[in-house]
Structures are given as C-alpha cells and as structure tokens.
Coordinates of C-alpha atoms in Angstrom, one line a residue:
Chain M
X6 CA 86.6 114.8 135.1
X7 CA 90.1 115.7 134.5
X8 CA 91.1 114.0 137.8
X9 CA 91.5 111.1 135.8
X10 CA 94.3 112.0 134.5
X11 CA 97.9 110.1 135.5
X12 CA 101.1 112.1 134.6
X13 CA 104.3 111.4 135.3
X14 CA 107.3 114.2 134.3
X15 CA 110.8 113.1 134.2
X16 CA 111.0 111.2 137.2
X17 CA 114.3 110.0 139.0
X18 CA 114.2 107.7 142.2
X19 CA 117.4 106.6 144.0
X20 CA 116.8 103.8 147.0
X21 CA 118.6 105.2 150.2
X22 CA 121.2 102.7 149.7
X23 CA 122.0 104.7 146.3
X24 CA 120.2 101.6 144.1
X25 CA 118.8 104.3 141.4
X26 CA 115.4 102.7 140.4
X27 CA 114.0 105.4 138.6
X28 CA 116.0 107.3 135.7
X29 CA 113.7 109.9 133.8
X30 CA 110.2 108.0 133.7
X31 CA 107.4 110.3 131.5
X32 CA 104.0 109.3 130.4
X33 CA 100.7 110.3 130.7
X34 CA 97.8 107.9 130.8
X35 CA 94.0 109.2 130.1
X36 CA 90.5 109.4 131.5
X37 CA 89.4 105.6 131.6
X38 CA 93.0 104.2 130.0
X39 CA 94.1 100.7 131.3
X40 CA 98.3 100.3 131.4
X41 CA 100.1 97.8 131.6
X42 CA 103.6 98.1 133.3
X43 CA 105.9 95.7 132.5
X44 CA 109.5 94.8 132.8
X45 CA 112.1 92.3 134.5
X46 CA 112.4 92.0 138.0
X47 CA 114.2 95.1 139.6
X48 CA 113.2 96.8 136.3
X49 CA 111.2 99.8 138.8
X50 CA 107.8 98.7 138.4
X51 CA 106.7 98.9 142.0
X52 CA 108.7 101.9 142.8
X53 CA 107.1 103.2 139.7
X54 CA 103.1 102.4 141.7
X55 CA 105.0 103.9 145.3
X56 CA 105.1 107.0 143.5
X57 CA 101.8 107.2 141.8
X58 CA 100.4 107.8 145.7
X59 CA 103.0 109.6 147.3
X60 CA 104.2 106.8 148.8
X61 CA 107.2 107.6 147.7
X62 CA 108.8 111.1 146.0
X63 CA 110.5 111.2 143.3
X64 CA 114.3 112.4 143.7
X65 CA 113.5 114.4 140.7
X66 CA 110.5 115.3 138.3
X67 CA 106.7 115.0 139.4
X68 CA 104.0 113.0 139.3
X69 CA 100.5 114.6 138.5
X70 CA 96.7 113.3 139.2
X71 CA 94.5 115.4 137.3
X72 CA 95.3 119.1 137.8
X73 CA 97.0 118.3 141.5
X74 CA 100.4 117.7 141.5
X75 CA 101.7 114.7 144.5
X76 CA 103.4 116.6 147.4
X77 CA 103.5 116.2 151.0
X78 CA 100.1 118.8 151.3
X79 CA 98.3 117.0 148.5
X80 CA 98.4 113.9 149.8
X81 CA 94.5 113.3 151.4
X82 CA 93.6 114.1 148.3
X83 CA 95.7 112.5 146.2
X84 CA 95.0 108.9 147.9
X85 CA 91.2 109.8 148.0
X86 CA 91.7 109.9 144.0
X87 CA 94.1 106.9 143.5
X88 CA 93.4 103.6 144.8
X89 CA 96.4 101.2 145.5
X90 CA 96.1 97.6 145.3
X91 CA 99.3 95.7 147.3
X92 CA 101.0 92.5 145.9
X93 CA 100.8 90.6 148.8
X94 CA 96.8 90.9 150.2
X95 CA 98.2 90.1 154.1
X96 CA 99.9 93.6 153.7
X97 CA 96.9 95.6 153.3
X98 CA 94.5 93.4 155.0
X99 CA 94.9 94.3 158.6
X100 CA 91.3 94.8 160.6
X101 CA 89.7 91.7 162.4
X102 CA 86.5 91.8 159.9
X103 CA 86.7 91.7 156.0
X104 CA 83.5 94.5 156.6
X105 CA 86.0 96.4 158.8
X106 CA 88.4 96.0 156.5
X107 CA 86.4 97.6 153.6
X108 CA 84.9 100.2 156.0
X109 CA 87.9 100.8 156.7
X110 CA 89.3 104.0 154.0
X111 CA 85.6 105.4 154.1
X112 CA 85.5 105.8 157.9
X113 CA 89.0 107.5 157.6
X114 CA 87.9 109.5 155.0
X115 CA 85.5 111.1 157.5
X116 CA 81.7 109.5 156.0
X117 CA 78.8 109.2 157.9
X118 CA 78.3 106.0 158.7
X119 CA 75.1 104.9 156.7
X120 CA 77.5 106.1 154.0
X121 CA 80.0 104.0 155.0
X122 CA 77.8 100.9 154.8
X123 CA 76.7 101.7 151.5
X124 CA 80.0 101.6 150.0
X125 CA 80.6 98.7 151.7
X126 CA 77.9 96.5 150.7
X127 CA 78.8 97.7 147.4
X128 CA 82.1 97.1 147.1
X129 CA 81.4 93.6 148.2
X130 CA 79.1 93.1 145.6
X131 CA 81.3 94.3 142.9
X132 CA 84.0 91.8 143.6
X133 CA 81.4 89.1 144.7
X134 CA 82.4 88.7 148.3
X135 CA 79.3 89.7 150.2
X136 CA 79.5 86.3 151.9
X137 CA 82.4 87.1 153.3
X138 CA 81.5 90.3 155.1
X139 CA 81.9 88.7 159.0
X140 CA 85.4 86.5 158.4
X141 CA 88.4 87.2 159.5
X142 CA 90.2 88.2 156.4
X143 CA 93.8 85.9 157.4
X144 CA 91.3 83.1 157.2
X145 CA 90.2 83.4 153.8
X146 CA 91.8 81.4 150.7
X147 CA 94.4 83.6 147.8
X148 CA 92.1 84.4 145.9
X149 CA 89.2 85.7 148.3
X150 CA 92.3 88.0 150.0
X151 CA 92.8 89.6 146.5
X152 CA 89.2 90.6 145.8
X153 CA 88.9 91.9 149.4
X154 CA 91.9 93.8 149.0
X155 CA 90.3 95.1 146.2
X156 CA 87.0 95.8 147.6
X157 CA 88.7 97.9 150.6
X158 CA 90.4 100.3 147.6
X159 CA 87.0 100.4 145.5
X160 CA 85.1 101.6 148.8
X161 CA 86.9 104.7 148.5
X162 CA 85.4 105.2 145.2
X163 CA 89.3 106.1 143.8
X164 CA 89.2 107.8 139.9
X165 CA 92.5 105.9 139.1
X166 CA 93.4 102.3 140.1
X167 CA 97.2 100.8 140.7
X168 CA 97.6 97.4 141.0
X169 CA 100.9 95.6 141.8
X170 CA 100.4 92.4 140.4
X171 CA 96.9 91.4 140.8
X172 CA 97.3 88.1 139.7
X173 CA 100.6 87.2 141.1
X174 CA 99.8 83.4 143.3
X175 CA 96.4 82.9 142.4
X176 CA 95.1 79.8 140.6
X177 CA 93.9 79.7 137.3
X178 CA 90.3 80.2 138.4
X179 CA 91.0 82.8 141.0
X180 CA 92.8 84.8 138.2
X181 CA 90.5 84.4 135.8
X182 CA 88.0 86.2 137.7
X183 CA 90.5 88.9 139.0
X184 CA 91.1 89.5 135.2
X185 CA 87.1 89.5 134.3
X186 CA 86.7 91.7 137.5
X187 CA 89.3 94.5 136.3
X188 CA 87.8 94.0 132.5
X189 CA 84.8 95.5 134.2
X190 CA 85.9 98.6 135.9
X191 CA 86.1 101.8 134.3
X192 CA 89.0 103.6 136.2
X193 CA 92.0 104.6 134.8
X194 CA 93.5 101.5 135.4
X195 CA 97.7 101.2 136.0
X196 CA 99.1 97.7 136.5
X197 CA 102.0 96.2 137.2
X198 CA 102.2 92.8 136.2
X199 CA 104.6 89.6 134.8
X200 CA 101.2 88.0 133.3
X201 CA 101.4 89.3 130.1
X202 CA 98.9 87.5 129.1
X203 CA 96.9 89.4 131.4
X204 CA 98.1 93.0 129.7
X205 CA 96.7 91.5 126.3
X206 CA 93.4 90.7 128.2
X207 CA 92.6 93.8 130.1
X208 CA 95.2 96.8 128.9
X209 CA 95.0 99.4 126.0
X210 CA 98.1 99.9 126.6
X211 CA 101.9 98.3 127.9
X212 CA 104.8 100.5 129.4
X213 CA 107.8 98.7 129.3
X214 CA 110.0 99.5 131.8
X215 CA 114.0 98.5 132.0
X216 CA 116.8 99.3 134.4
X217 CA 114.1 102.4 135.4
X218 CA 113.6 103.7 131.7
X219 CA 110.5 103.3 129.4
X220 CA 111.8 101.4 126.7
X221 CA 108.9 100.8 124.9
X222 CA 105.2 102.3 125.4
X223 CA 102.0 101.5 123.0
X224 CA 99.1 98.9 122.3
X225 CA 99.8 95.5 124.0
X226 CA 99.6 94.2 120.6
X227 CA 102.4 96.0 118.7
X228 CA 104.8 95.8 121.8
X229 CA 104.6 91.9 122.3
X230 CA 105.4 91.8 118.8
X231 CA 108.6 93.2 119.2
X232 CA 111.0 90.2 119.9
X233 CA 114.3 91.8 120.6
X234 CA 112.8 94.1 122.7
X235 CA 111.1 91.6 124.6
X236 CA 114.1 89.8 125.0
X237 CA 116.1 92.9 125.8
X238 CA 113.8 93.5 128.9
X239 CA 113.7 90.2 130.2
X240 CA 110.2 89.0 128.9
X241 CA 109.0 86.7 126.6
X242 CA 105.7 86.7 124.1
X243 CA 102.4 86.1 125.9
X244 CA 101.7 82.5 125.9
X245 CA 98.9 83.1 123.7
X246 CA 100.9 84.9 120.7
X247 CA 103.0 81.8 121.1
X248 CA 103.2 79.2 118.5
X249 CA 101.2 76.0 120.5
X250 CA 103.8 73.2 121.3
X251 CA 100.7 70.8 121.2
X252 CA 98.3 71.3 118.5
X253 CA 101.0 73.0 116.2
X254 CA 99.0 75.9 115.6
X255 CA 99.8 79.5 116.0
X256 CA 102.3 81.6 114.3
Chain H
X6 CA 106.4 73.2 163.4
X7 CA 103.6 71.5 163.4
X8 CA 103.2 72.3 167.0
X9 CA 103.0 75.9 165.8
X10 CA 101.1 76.0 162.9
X11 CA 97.9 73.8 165.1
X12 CA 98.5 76.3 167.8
X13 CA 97.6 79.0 165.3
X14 CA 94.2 77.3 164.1
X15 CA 93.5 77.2 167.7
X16 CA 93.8 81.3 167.8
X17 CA 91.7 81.1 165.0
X18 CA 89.3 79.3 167.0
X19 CA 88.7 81.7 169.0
X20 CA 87.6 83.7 166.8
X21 CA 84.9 81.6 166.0
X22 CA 83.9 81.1 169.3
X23 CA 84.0 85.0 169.7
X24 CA 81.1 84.9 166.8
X25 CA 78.8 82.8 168.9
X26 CA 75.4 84.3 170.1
X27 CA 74.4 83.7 173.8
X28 CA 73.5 85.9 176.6
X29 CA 77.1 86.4 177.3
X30 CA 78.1 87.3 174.0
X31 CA 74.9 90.2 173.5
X32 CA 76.6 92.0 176.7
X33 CA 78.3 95.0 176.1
X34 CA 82.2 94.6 175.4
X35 CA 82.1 97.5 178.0
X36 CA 80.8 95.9 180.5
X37 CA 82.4 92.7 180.2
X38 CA 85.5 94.5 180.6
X39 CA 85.4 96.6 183.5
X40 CA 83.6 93.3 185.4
X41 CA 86.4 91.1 184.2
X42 CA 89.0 93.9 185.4
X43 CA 87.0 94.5 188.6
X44 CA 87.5 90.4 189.2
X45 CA 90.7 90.4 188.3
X46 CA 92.0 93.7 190.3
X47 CA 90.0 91.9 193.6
X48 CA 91.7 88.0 193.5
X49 CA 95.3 89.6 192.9
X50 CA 93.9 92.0 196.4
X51 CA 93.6 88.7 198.6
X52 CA 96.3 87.9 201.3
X53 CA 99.5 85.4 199.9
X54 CA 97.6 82.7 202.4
X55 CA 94.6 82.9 200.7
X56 CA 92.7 80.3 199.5
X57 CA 89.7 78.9 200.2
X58 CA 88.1 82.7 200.4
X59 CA 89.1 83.1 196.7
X60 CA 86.8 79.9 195.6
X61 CA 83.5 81.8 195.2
X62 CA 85.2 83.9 193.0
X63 CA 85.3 80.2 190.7
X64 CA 81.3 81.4 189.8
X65 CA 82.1 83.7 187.4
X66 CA 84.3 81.9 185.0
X67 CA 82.3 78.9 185.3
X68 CA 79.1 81.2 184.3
X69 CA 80.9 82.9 180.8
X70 CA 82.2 79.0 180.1
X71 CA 78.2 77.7 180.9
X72 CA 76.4 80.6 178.9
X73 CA 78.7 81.6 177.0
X74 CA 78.9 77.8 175.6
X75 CA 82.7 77.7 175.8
X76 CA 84.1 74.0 175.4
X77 CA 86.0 73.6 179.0
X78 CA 88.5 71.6 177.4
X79 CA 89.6 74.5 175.0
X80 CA 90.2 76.8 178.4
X81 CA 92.2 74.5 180.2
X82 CA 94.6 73.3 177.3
X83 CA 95.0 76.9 177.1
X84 CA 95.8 77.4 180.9
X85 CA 97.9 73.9 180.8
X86 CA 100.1 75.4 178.0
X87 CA 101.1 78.8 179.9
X88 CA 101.1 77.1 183.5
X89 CA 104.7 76.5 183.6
X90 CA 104.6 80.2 184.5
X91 CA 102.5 80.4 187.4
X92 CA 104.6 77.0 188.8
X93 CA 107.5 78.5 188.7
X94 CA 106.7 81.4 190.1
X95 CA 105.5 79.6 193.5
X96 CA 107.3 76.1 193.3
X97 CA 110.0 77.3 195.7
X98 CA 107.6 78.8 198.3
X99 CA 107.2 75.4 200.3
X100 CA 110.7 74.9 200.3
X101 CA 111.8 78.2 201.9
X102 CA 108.4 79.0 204.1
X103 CA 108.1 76.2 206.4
X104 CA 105.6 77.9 208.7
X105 CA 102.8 75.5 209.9
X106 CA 99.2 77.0 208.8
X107 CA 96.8 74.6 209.1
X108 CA 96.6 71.1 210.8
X109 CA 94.0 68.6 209.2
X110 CA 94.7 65.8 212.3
X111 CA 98.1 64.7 211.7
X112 CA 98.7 66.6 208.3
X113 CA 100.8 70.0 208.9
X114 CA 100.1 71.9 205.9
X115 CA 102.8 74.7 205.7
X116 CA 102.5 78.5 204.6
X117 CA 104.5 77.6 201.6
X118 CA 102.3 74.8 200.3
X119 CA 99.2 77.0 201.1
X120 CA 101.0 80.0 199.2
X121 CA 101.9 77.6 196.1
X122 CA 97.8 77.4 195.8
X123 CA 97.3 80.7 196.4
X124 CA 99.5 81.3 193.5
X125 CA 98.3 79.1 191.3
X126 CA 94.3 79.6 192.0
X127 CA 94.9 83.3 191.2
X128 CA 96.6 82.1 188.2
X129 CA 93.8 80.0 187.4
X130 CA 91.1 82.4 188.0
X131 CA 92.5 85.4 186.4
X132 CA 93.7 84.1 183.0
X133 CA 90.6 82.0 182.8
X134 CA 88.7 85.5 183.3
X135 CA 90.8 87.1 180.8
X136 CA 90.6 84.1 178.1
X137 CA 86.9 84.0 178.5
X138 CA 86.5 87.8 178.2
X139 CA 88.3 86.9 174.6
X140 CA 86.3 84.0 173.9
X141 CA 83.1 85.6 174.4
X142 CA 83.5 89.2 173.1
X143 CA 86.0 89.1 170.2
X144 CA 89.3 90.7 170.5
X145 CA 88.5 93.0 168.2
X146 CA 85.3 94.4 170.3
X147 CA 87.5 94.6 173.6
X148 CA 89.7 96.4 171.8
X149 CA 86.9 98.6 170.9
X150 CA 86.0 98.9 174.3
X151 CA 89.3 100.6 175.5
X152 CA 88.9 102.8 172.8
X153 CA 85.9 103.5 174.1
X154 CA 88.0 104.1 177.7
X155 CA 89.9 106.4 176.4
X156 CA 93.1 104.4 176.5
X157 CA 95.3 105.7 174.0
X158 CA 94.5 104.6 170.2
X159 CA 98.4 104.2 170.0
X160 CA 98.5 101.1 172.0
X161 CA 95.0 99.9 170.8
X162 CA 96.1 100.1 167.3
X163 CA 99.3 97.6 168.9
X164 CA 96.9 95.2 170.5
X165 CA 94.5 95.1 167.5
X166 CA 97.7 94.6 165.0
X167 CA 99.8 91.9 166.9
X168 CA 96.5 89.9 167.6
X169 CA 96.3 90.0 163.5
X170 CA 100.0 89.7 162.6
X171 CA 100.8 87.1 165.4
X172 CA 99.4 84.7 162.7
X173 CA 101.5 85.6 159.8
X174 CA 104.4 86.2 161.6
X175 CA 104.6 83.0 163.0
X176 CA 103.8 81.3 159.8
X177 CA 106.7 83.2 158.3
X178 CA 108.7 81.5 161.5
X179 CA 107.5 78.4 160.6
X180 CA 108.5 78.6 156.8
X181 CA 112.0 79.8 157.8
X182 CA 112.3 77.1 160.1
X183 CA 111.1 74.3 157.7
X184 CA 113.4 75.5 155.0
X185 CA 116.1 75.0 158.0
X186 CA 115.1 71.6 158.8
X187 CA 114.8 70.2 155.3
X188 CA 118.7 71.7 154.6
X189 CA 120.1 70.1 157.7
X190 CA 119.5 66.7 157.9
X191 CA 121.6 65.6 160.2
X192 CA 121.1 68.1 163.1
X193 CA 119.0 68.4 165.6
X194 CA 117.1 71.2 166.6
X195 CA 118.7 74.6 165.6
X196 CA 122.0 75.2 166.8
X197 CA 123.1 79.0 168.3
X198 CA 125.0 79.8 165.6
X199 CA 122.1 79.1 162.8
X200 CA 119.8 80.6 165.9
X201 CA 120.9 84.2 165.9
X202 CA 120.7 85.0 161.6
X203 CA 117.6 82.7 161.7
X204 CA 116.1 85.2 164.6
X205 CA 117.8 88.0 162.8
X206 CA 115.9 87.0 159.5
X207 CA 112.9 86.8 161.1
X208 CA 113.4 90.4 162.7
X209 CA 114.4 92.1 159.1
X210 CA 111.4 90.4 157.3
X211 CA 109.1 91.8 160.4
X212 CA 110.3 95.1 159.8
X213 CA 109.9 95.1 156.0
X214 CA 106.8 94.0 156.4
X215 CA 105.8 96.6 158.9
X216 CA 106.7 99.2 156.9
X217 CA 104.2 97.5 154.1
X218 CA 101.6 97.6 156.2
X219 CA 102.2 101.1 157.4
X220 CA 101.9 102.4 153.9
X221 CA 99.4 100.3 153.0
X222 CA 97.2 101.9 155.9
X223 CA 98.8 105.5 154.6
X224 CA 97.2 105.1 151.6
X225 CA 93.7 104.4 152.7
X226 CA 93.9 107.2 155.0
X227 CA 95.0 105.9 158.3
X228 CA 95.9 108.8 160.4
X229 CA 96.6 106.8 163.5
X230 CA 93.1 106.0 164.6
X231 CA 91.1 103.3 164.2
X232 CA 87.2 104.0 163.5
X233 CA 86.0 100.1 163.8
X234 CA 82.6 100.7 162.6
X235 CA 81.0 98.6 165.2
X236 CA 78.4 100.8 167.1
X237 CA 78.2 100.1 170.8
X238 CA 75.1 100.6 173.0
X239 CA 75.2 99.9 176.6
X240 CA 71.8 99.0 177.6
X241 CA 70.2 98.1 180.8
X242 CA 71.2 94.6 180.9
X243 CA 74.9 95.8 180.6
X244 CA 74.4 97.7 183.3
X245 CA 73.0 94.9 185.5
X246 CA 75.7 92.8 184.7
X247 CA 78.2 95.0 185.9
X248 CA 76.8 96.0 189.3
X249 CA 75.4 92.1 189.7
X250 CA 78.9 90.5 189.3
X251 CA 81.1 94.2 190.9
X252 CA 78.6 93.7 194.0
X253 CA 79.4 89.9 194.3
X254 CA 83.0 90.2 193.9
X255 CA 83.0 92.8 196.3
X256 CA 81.0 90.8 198.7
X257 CA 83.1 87.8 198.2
X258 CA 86.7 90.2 198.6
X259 CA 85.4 91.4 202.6
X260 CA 83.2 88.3 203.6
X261 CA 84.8 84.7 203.9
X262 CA 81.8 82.9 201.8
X263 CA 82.9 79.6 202.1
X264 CA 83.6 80.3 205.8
X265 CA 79.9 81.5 206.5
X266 CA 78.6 78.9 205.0
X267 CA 80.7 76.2 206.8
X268 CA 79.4 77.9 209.6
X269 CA 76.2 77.7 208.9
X270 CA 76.2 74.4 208.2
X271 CA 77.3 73.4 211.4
X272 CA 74.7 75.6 213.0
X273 CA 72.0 73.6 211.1
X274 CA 73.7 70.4 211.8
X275 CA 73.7 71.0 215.4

C-alpha cells in the first residue's frame, strides 16, 4: 500500500503576519516508518503537522500522501488517509459522549452504522478506554483525554498518524502508556515532540527542525549524539544518554 | 472564582442526572420537547392578571422532578441564581398599577402586586420546564431532537458546542482571573482599566481556540453536520405522553381548574 507513503517537496510557509515558518522542508518517510520531529519552540514543528492534512498549504512546494498530492480537491481523501492527533485533547474533543466522540469521523465518513460501532468498540479497546464509552469527555482526567483523542483518529482507520506532542502534560504513568500505546501501532507514525526521550523509545527516525529547516535527519541514536547540533537547535541529550547525576553512571 | 469553578461542577451535574433511568428519562427526547414547548408556549398565553388559573400547570414540573428523581433542591438553587431577572422585570409593576383587583376582607390586593406574581409564576414554571427537560433528557439528546425538527444543523451545532465549551471557557476565565488576583494584592476586585484587556484576552484566546477546534473537526471530516449516533424511536408511550400532558395543558389554558374546583367544593359543602 503505497498510501503510506509521507512526502514532503520543498516546502515554504509564511504566517499571514509575514512570520516565515517554513523555509524549503523535504523528506519522505516510508510505509510503517515512525519520525520524530524535533526542534526548539517556534522551530515549525506544528506548522510542519498543519501541513501534512491540508490544514494548512504550503506557500511553496507540496506535500504528497502516497500517490495523491494535498490540494483543496484531495482533501476527503487525504484526511481519511492521515490521522491528526491535537496537543491540547479539549481541542479535538468536542461531542457530549466519548462514544460520540469516536463515532464521530466514521459517521462523517459516510459508514453504516453497525460499521460505525465496530470501529468504535475497537478503537476503545486499542487505547484501553472502553470504560469510558458513556462520559463526558471534559470530565475525564489528562491522560484519559489523550487516549480518547486518539481513539476518535484511530476509528477512521488512518494509513499515517501525526501527533503533536502526545505526551506533552501527562504524568509519568499516563505517558508511559501513551508511549507503550504508539510502540504498538503500525502506521507511519510522524511526531512532534520535546520528549526526546520519547523519540529514542518509539521513533526510527528524528527530523530536526530549526528556524523552518531540517538541520539534521537520521536514527534517533546518531542525532542525539551530535552535541553541537543539539545545542545549535535548542535541545539537549535525552535524559537517558545523559551521564546519571546520582549513581555516577552513564557516559 | 471559586464561585465559578463549583458552578461548573454543578453543569456537570446535570449531566449525570441526564444519565439516570426512570420513566421520564426512557421518553423520547422528541416528545419531551414538543410537550415542554407546548407548556411553555400556553403559560406565557395567559392574561398579565393571571394567577391562580396558571397553578395546575405546577403538575407537570412537579411530575419530571418526582419520576424523573430530580433532587428539588438542585432546581430551585438553579431558579434562585437567575431570579434576579424575573424580579426585575416585574418589581415596578405595583408601584405604577395601583388598580384594585381583588379584596380578601380588608386586604386590597392591586393589579400590580397580582401582575408581579404573574410574572414571577411564569418565570417559575417555564424555566423549571425547560431545566427539567435538560435534566431528564441530556442536552445532547434535545439537541438531537431539533435535528430531528428540522431546525437548522447551523444553530444545533452552536447549542451542542457552547453547552461543551461553556466549561473550558470559563475555566480559562477563571485562570486569567487568578493569575490577576495573585499579581494585585492590594486591589479589590478588577478595576475597568485591567477589565477591558482582561475581557479582550479572554476574547482573543476564544477565537484561537475556535479556530483549533474548527480544524480539528475539518480533519475528521466535519462537513457542518452533526451525525450523533444515537438512534431515536418514538414509540407508543411517546406518543401518549405527548397528547396526555398537550390535552391537559390545553384543558387547563381554556377552563379555570382551580376555579371549578372551588366551586365545586362549595357545592358539596352546601
């Protein structure tokens, strides 16, 4: 299934108020590949995401899912394909029911309502929130809002999976299982995340991106190793490649 | 603030009542509310005078609060906090109408004092109608139910979203204000300077997050419909409900009840 496929060509974005965000951004990312996009704040991660949906268009370049290239006419189809995961879980949860909420892209989409159940049910059960199905999802704790969220985007069955920090205010457990939970998926996985420790955990790959440029792109590994370019970008080792303060261990 | 934020986990409460299972709550949101806009459309028909004939119409609250196993006290806190309206509507009406109505020996009660109960009966009966309606349905299913009307998904989407962004917009008002309060010590209250970027804050943050939402619906979709997946089937007991209560309202709008009965009364008495 070549719909797998993520491709970005040359892109430039500009913010209306002329902030350019975006300045020649290429990659291409693979059936099944899990990235990693980092970078300082302001660096153009999340406008980076906007663009992988057609949430936003790219002042110049393209962006390509599979064989279908993101315009205006592609769209359906394109968001049917890529499944977008927001930062803050109150943004995309919106109906009165966490079931609604999951129901909610399938019955959009056009299913037939037994359908529409099944994906439910199952999309609950991947992110092991079935009990929640009848709550209001403003009443749930962080981390329950985060694997709802992702539940309504898995319920559309999406090939590729964006993520703007998944882990961002959760608490250790919460993001612990958020991290076991994208571990398991098989999508072509893009995320955008400050937890590099979480890029070492679930990514083949980190994009580093700086004042809207790829500055560096390969295996989590070899990047993090890089010290002046992590301190170029405005990041820092993963805690765990660290040398431990406590036990003196570590490099 | 704190006011606020227990206010807010009283909307939640409703919710949870809302997911009770009684008689009242197995009725079709359909028919709950056409009958609640049937009651509602017949108390505000009554003459300004009106009182006593409006009392029957007390039943039908009183029956979604019983069955419905509503705690009274959570409807009339409710009605308390958004009575200041209804009073101020009709405070001045015994000053200015000084018309004597009714003489109970050597109390003159004046159209203005019988007005000011009119007003504030109506008030009574119609938001406790509406609140129940809420309380025992779900707003989410009598939004579904004007779907189902035909009233245009543009302002049921409106309903459905303030009802579920109420909550986190007013925590965001909350936060803003708290990070006020802790930063001026000495002051009390918010002066109108600090009031208007505080307001404006709030008003910039509401649209940003709007647009959030709005593409966060985009991308799953949303095409400006909602499909809640709740099916709905009016049965027979819906249909009883309706023309039971329509047929009593309607018999309580043209026949005085409480009248007759007095009437009757004395008739037996005598």
């Amino acid at each position: 299934m070549s719909h797998h496929l993520v491709e970005a060509r040359d892109l430039y974005y500009a913010y209306p108020d002329g902030t350019a965000a975006l300045r020649g951004v290429s990659f291409r990312f693979t059936h099944g590949e899990s990235v990693g996009v980092v970078g300082a704040n302001g660096a153009g991660k999340s406008t980076l995401l906007l663009h992988l949906n057609g949430c936003l268009s790219p002042g110049r370049g393209a962006v390509r899912i599979g064989d279908v290239q993101v315009t205006r006419k592609t769209l359906p189809d394109v968001r049917r394909t890529v499944g977008m995961v927001f930062q803050d879980p109150d943004d995309q949860l919106f109906m009165p029911s966490v079931r609604e909420e999951v129901a909610f892209g399938p019955l959009n989409a056009g299913l037939a309502p037994e359908e529409v159940e099944d994906r439910v049910s199952k999309a609950l059960e991947t992110v092991d929130a079935s009990h929640l199905a009848d709550r209001p999802p403003f009443r749930l704790s962080g981390g329950e809002k985060r694997a709802v969220a992702i539940a309504s985007v898995l319920s559309l069955e999406p090939d590729v999976l964006v993520m703007d920090e998944p882990t961002a205010n959760l608490d250790p457990h919460a993001r612990r299982k958020t991290i076991d939970l994208l571990r398991s998926f098989h999508h072509t996985r893009v995320i955008a995340t400050h937890d590099l420790d979480l890029v070492l955990d679930v990514c083949t790959r980190a994009l580093v991106l700086h004042h809207g440029q790829v500055a560096a792109d390969g295996s989590p590994a070899d990047v993090f190793r890089d010290e002046a370019l992590l301190a170029a970008c405005h990041l820092e080792k993963p805690l765990r490649m660290q040398a431990c303060p406590v036990c003196g261990t570590g490099d | 603030m704190a006011a606020i934020e227990s206010a807010l986990l009283q909307t939640g409460r409703l919710d949870t009542l809302a997911r009770q299972d009684t008689a009242v709550h197995r009725i079709d949101p359909r028919a709950k509310v056409i009958t609640t806009a049937c009651f509602v459309l017949l108390v505000v028909s009554f003459d300004k005078y009106t009182v006593a004939a409006m009392i029957p119409f007390l039943v039908y609250p009183l029956a979604l609060l019983t069955v419905g196993r509503v705690p009274p006290g959570f409807v009339l806190t409710r009605l308390a906090l958004v009575s200041p309206f209804a009073v101020v509507i009709g405070v001045f009406n015994p000053l200015i109408d000084h018309e004597p109505m009714v003489r109970l020996g050597p109390v003159v009660i004046t159209g203005g004092w019988l007005s000011f109960a009119s007003i504030l009966l109506r008030f009574l009966l119609t938001l406790s109608a509406a609140l129940l309606l809420i309380a025992t349905t779900g707003f989410n299913r009598v939004c579904l139910a004007l779907e189902r009307f035909r009233v245009p998904p543009v302002f049921v989407v409106q309903l459905l979203l303030l009802y579920r962004y109420l909550f986190v917009l007013a925590r965001e008002a909350a936060r803003v204000l708290r990070a006020y309060r802790l930063r001026a010590i000495r002051s009390r209250g918010v002066s109108l300077r600090v009031y208007g970027s505080l307001v404006g804050s709030l008003l910039l943050r509401t649209l940003d997050r709007g647009q959030r939402v709005y593409t966060a619906m985009g991308c799953r979709g949303f095409n400006g419909i909602l499909h809640p997946s709740i099916p709905l089937r009016f049965r027979t007991v819906d249909a009883a409900f309706v023309f039971g209560w329509c047929a009593f309202f309607i018999v309580a709008r043209l026949y005085p009840l409480p009248q007759h009965l007095g009437h009757a009364v004395l008739e037996f008495l005598s």
